[in-house]
mmCIF file of C-alpha atoms in Angstrom:
data_model
loop_
_atom_site.group_PDB
_atom_site.id
_atom_site.type_symbol
_atom_site.label_atom_id
_atom_site.label_comp_id
_atom_site.label_asym_id
_atom_site.label_seq_id
_atom_site.Cartn_x
_atom_site.Cartn_y
_atom_site.Cartn_z
ATOM 1 C CA MET A 170 46.173 90.925 110.358
ATOM 2 C CA ASN A 171 43.881 91.132 112.772
ATOM 3 C CA ARG A 172 45.160 93.676 114.751
ATOM 4 C CA ALA A 173 43.265 91.922 118.535
ATOM 5 C CA GLU A 174 45.318 88.997 117.454
ATOM 6 C CA LEU A 175 48.446 91.374 116.570
ATOM 7 C CA PHE A 176 48.056 93.499 120.612
ATOM 8 C CA ARG A 177 47.618 90.266 121.863
ATOM 9 C CA ALA A 178 50.720 89.135 120.896
ATOM 10 C CA PHE A 179 52.436 92.338 122.165
ATOM 11 C CA GLU A 180 50.827 91.611 125.352
ATOM 12 C CA ALA A 181 51.657 87.727 125.936
ATOM 13 C CA THR A 182 55.382 88.592 124.219
ATOM 14 C CA TRP A 183 55.646 91.599 127.296
ATOM 15 C CA PRO A 184 54.268 90.160 130.154
ATOM 16 C CA PRO A 185 53.479 92.216 133.165
ATOM 17 C CA THR A 186 54.195 90.265 136.915
ATOM 18 C CA HIS A 187 50.102 90.448 136.668
ATOM 19 C CA LEU A 188 47.193 90.942 135.523
ATOM 20 C CA GLU A 189 43.380 91.305 136.563
ATOM 21 C CA ARG A 190 39.618 91.759 134.921
ATOM 22 C CA ILE A 191 38.088 95.018 137.300
ATOM 23 C CA GLY A 192 35.074 95.864 135.622
ATOM 24 C CA PRO A 193 35.604 95.776 131.337
ATOM 25 C CA PHE A 194 39.805 96.161 132.465
ATOM 26 C CA SER A 195 42.056 94.354 132.441
ATOM 27 C CA TYR A 196 44.733 96.299 135.162
ATOM 28 C CA ARG A 197 48.766 95.485 134.783
ATOM 29 C CA GLU A 198 51.235 95.838 137.082
ATOM 30 C CA GLY A 199 54.687 95.518 135.831
ATOM 31 C CA ALA A 200 57.084 95.513 138.635
ATOM 32 C CA GLY A 201 59.021 98.973 137.552
ATOM 33 C CA GLY A 202 58.703 96.837 132.823
ATOM 34 C CA GLY A 203 57.700 100.497 131.589
ATOM 35 C CA SER A 204 53.851 101.546 130.437
ATOM 36 C CA ARG A 205 53.132 98.909 128.472
ATOM 37 C CA VAL A 206 53.418 96.258 131.507
ATOM 38 C CA SER A 207 52.049 98.743 133.973
ATOM 39 C CA ALA A 208 49.198 100.345 131.452
ATOM 40 C CA ALA A 209 44.739 99.642 132.317
ATOM 41 C CA THR A 210 43.126 98.966 128.672
ATOM 42 C CA LEU A 211 39.674 99.104 128.024
ATOM 43 C CA GLU A 212 38.559 95.429 126.989
ATOM 44 C CA GLY A 213 34.378 95.990 126.843
ATOM 45 C CA ALA A 214 31.709 98.280 127.139
ATOM 46 C CA LEU A 215 32.367 101.018 128.846
ATOM 47 C CA PHE A 216 30.374 102.696 131.964
ATOM 48 C CA ASP A 217 30.894 105.643 134.627
ATOM 49 C CA ALA A 218 31.025 103.150 136.771
ATOM 50 C CA ALA A 219 33.987 101.357 136.408
ATOM 51 C CA LEU A 220 35.772 104.631 135.284
ATOM 52 C CA ASP A 221 35.216 105.399 138.720
ATOM 53 C CA ASN A 222 36.246 102.030 140.227
ATOM 54 C CA ILE A 223 39.587 101.086 138.628
ATOM 55 C CA GLU A 224 41.163 104.843 139.419
ATOM 56 C CA ALA A 225 39.932 104.394 142.910
ATOM 57 C CA ARG A 226 42.726 100.826 142.371
ATOM 58 C CA PHE A 227 45.218 102.783 140.931
ATOM 59 C CA ALA A 228 44.737 105.281 143.819
ATOM 60 C CA GLN A 229 44.175 102.018 146.251
ATOM 61 C CA ASP A 230 47.665 100.423 145.162
ATOM 62 C CA ALA A 231 49.051 103.873 145.151
ATOM 63 C CA ARG A 232 50.239 104.474 141.720
ATOM 64 C CA PRO A 233 49.044 107.710 139.165
ATOM 65 C CA ALA A 234 46.064 106.098 136.448
ATOM 66 C CA LEU A 235 47.712 104.439 133.637
ATOM 67 C CA PHE A 236 45.745 103.115 130.137
ATOM 68 C CA GLN A 237 46.364 102.207 126.684
ATOM 69 C CA ILE A 238 44.063 103.511 124.550
ATOM 70 C CA ARG A 239 44.401 101.507 121.431
ATOM 71 C CA SER A 240 42.985 102.412 117.136
ATOM 72 C CA GLY A 241 39.660 102.537 117.164
ATOM 73 C CA GLU A 242 38.753 103.861 121.250
ATOM 74 C CA ASP A 243 38.731 107.574 120.390
ATOM 75 C CA ALA A 244 34.879 107.120 121.964
ATOM 76 C CA PHE A 245 37.159 106.593 125.362
ATOM 77 C CA ASP A 246 40.437 108.274 124.420
ATOM 78 C CA ALA A 247 38.220 111.779 124.634
ATOM 79 C CA ILE A 248 36.844 110.974 127.906
ATOM 80 C CA LEU A 249 39.382 110.341 129.242
ATOM 81 C CA GLU A 250 41.033 113.805 127.739
ATOM 82 C CA GLN A 251 37.763 115.249 129.379
ATOM 83 C CA ARG A 252 38.909 114.311 132.680
ATOM 84 C CA GLY A 253 42.538 115.865 132.816
ATOM 85 C CA TYR A 254 44.352 112.991 131.937
ATOM 86 C CA ARG A 255 47.227 114.429 130.343
ATOM 87 C CA MET A 256 49.072 111.955 126.471
ATOM 88 C CA PHE A 257 52.160 111.429 125.984
ATOM 89 C CA ASP A 258 53.481 108.541 124.029
ATOM 90 C CA PRO A 259 52.380 107.885 120.386
ATOM 91 C CA VAL A 260 53.031 104.474 119.340
ATOM 92 C CA ALA A 261 52.820 103.263 115.390
ATOM 93 C CA CYS A 262 52.427 99.172 115.339
ATOM 94 C CA LEU A 263 53.857 98.033 112.289
ATOM 95 C CA THR A 264 54.988 94.480 110.777
ATOM 96 C CA ALA A 265 55.402 92.597 107.575
ATOM 97 C CA PRO A 266 55.819 89.462 106.174
ATOM 98 C CA VAL A 267 59.174 87.325 107.791
ATOM 99 C CA GLU A 268 59.809 86.422 103.860
ATOM 100 C CA ARG A 269 60.240 90.373 102.659
ATOM 101 C CA PHE A 270 63.643 90.731 105.593
ATOM 102 C CA ALA A 271 66.928 90.490 103.580
ATOM 103 C CA ALA A 272 68.474 86.905 105.061
ATOM 104 C CA PRO A 273 70.805 87.060 107.575
ATOM 105 C CA LYS A 274 74.921 86.751 107.241
ATOM 106 C CA PRO A 275 76.672 84.837 109.776
ATOM 107 C CA GLU A 276 79.304 87.982 111.021
ATOM 108 C CA ASP A 277 75.543 89.740 111.679
ATOM 109 C CA GLY A 278 75.200 88.631 115.058
ATOM 110 C CA TYR A 279 73.933 85.268 117.137
ATOM 111 C CA VAL A 280 70.794 84.258 118.567
ATOM 112 C CA GLY A 281 69.653 82.597 122.022
ATOM 113 C CA TRP A 282 69.056 82.615 124.949
ATOM 114 C CA PRO A 283 69.430 84.179 128.210
ATOM 115 C CA PRO A 284 70.870 87.692 126.753
ATOM 116 C CA THR A 285 74.798 87.466 127.947
ATOM 117 C CA ALA A 286 76.215 90.645 129.895
ATOM 118 C CA ILE A 287 76.645 91.900 127.479
ATOM 119 C CA GLN A 288 73.227 92.390 125.904
ATOM 120 C CA CYS A 289 72.455 94.069 129.748
ATOM 121 C CA GLU A 290 74.885 96.427 129.215
ATOM 122 C CA ILE A 291 74.296 97.969 125.486
ATOM 123 C CA TRP A 292 70.452 97.483 126.996
ATOM 124 C CA ALA A 293 71.174 99.682 130.642
ATOM 125 C CA GLU A 294 73.456 102.473 128.225
ATOM 126 C CA GLY A 295 70.197 102.969 126.005
ATOM 127 C CA GLY A 296 67.889 103.166 129.010
ATOM 128 C CA ILE A 297 66.654 99.298 128.735
ATOM 129 C CA THR A 298 67.004 98.688 132.579
ATOM 130 C CA ALA A 299 66.850 95.533 134.894
ATOM 131 C CA ALA A 300 63.322 95.444 135.193
ATOM 132 C CA ARG A 301 62.434 95.131 130.964
ATOM 133 C CA VAL A 302 65.606 92.806 131.338
ATOM 134 C CA ASP A 303 63.004 90.828 133.696
ATOM 135 C CA VAL A 304 60.005 91.210 131.422
ATOM 136 C CA MET A 305 61.310 89.665 128.803
ATOM 137 C CA ARG A 306 62.805 87.072 131.784
ATOM 138 C CA ARG A 307 59.348 85.778 132.573
ATOM 139 C CA ALA A 308 58.392 86.221 129.064
ATOM 140 C CA PRO A 309 56.585 82.717 127.687
ATOM 141 C CA GLU A 310 59.062 80.608 125.365
ATOM 142 C CA PRO A 311 59.584 80.875 122.167
ATOM 143 C CA LYS A 312 62.059 83.422 122.663
ATOM 144 C CA CYS A 313 65.757 84.747 121.874
ATOM 145 C CA SER A 314 67.501 87.345 122.484
ATOM 146 C CA LEU A 315 69.962 88.693 118.937
ATOM 147 C CA LEU A 316 73.298 89.580 119.739
ATOM 148 C CA GLY A 317 74.033 91.547 117.019
ATOM 149 C CA ARG A 318 78.195 91.922 116.569
ATOM 150 C CA LEU A 319 80.162 94.762 114.014
ATOM 151 C CA GLY A 320 83.734 93.210 113.385
ATOM 152 C CA ASP A 321 84.444 91.464 116.622
ATOM 153 C CA MET A 322 82.872 93.568 118.524
ATOM 154 C CA PRO A 323 79.170 93.396 120.298
ATOM 155 C CA ALA A 324 77.471 96.475 119.143
ATOM 156 C CA GLY A 325 73.358 95.779 118.876
ATOM 157 C CA THR A 326 71.240 93.337 121.558
ATOM 158 C CA ALA A 327 67.829 92.973 120.520
ATOM 159 C CA PHE A 328 64.160 90.344 121.952
ATOM 160 C CA VAL A 329 62.486 88.615 119.488
ATOM 161 C CA GLY A 330 58.709 86.649 121.320
ATOM 162 C CA LEU A 331 56.578 84.829 119.178
ATOM 163 C CA HIS A 332 52.323 84.043 120.377
ATOM 164 C CA GLY A 333 50.697 81.649 117.554
ATOM 165 C CA GLU A 334 52.363 83.573 113.685
ATOM 166 C CA ILE A 335 53.795 85.882 114.928
ATOM 167 C CA ALA A 336 57.067 87.280 115.674
ATOM 168 C CA VAL A 337 57.539 90.357 117.963
ATOM 169 C CA LEU A 338 60.454 92.340 118.299
ATOM 170 C CA HIS A 339 60.831 94.315 121.535
ATOM 171 C CA ALA A 340 64.191 96.832 122.416
ATOM 172 C CA LEU A 341 66.170 96.373 119.514
ATOM 173 C CA GLU A 342 68.887 99.217 120.051
ATOM 174 C CA ILE A 343 72.130 99.789 118.921
ATOM 175 C CA ALA A 344 75.910 100.895 121.230
ATOM 176 C CA ARG A 345 76.229 104.241 120.897
ATOM 177 C CA PRO A 346 79.657 103.611 119.027
ATOM 178 C CA ALA A 347 78.437 101.007 116.042
ATOM 179 C CA ARG A 348 74.876 103.605 115.064
ATOM 180 C CA ARG A 349 74.459 103.671 111.239
ATOM 181 C CA GLN A 350 76.945 101.317 109.731
ATOM 182 C CA GLY A 351 73.916 98.872 108.959
ATOM 183 C CA LEU A 352 73.343 96.905 112.191
ATOM 184 C CA ALA A 353 70.226 97.376 112.696
ATOM 185 C CA ARG A 354 68.734 96.397 109.484
ATOM 186 C CA ALA A 355 71.360 93.326 110.216
ATOM 187 C CA MET A 356 69.541 92.544 112.466
ATOM 188 C CA MET A 357 66.101 93.152 111.897
ATOM 189 C CA GLY A 358 67.147 89.926 109.753
ATOM 190 C CA LEU A 359 68.637 88.442 112.199
ATOM 191 C CA ALA A 360 64.948 88.999 114.269
ATOM 192 C CA ALA A 361 62.527 87.310 110.874
ATOM 193 C CA ASP A 362 64.676 84.908 110.682
ATOM 194 C CA TRP A 363 65.256 82.523 113.596
ATOM 195 C CA ALA A 364 61.109 84.012 112.916
ATOM 196 C CA ARG A 365 60.338 81.303 109.891
ATOM 197 C CA ARG A 366 62.260 78.941 111.667
ATOM 198 C CA ASN A 367 60.235 78.684 114.851
ATOM 199 C CA GLY A 368 56.882 78.893 112.849
ATOM 200 C CA ALA A 369 56.642 83.015 112.756
ATOM 201 C CA THR A 370 55.026 83.846 109.658
ATOM 202 C CA GLN A 371 54.920 88.153 110.505
ATOM 203 C CA LEU A 372 57.049 90.259 112.769
ATOM 204 C CA ALA A 373 55.607 93.255 114.513
ATOM 205 C CA LEU A 374 56.901 95.935 116.892
ATOM 206 C CA GLN A 375 56.711 98.676 117.898
ATOM 207 C CA VAL A 376 57.983 102.156 117.383
ATOM 208 C CA THR A 377 57.557 105.808 119.473
ATOM 209 C CA ARG A 378 56.371 108.224 116.511
ATOM 210 C CA ASP A 379 58.898 110.708 117.829
ATOM 211 C CA ASN A 380 61.652 107.923 116.743
ATOM 212 C CA THR A 381 61.882 109.212 112.950
ATOM 213 C CA ALA A 382 65.325 107.003 112.735
ATOM 214 C CA ALA A 383 63.428 104.080 113.728
ATOM 215 C CA LEU A 384 60.090 104.954 111.913
ATOM 216 C CA ALA A 385 62.519 105.275 108.740
ATOM 217 C CA LEU A 386 64.524 102.341 109.218
ATOM 218 C CA TYR A 387 61.505 100.156 109.505
ATOM 219 C CA SER A 388 59.794 101.379 106.730
ATOM 220 C CA SER A 389 62.593 101.151 103.746
ATOM 221 C CA LEU A 390 62.635 97.288 105.295
ATOM 222 C CA GLY A 391 58.905 97.244 104.082
ATOM 223 C CA MET A 392 57.394 97.332 107.345
ATOM 224 C CA GLU A 393 54.120 98.896 107.473
ATOM 225 C CA GLU A 394 51.740 99.860 110.437
ATOM 226 C CA ALA A 395 48.608 97.947 111.534
ATOM 227 C CA GLY A 396 47.352 99.766 114.708
ATOM 228 C CA HIS A 397 48.773 101.836 116.811
ATOM 229 C CA TYR A 398 47.875 103.093 121.005
ATOM 230 C CA HIS A 399 49.193 106.236 123.047
ATOM 231 C CA TYR A 400 48.866 107.073 127.405
ATOM 232 C CA ARG A 401 47.375 108.872 129.241
ATOM 233 C CA THR A 402 47.544 109.516 132.881
ATOM 234 C CA ASN A 403 46.145 110.882 135.309
ATOM 235 C CA THR A 404 49.212 112.594 136.506
#
């Protein structure tokens, strides 16, 4: 898979409130929607004045400087480290063809839009705030939310957006009493089925490397790493 297209799919399906080009950087504002929609990224050749300028913009907006460093940006990463930036949240970007996932069963749940109140409650219990749900609401169509079920109980939720032939799954959350019962695996089948029916050939997602349980699940489903990133901040 083309790595640049993969990162464009992540951006398109999880958009910031504001995106601006400042020199070789993309500068984002996310309205509390998390690091992904709030970090600046390097899009061109780096020079010292450009880094000084974007640091000044963060300061002007009373924000800590925050950068996402993606696959292949080791030189930029080293410069930030030399400036005292702290690294956090290393993330793996995983993909698989949609046909690799098992077909969902009717009892696994359903897809729809907008998300229901119970889905928002499940997200909130897992730390996915209303500001992150707002990211989903401003994402362009086609998109859907997944409601996973165990028996008659709503027990899981996720968001899926489509960019070209790449469907991206975000914010998969299983209610605590329903964990370790196979629901996350079933919901991946729901996501892949929706993706296929909407013209996608690949299903992608992002997962922090310290989430070992999720990494093990996605590996067992045949998902493979296609890129990575982490953040650096000056706080």
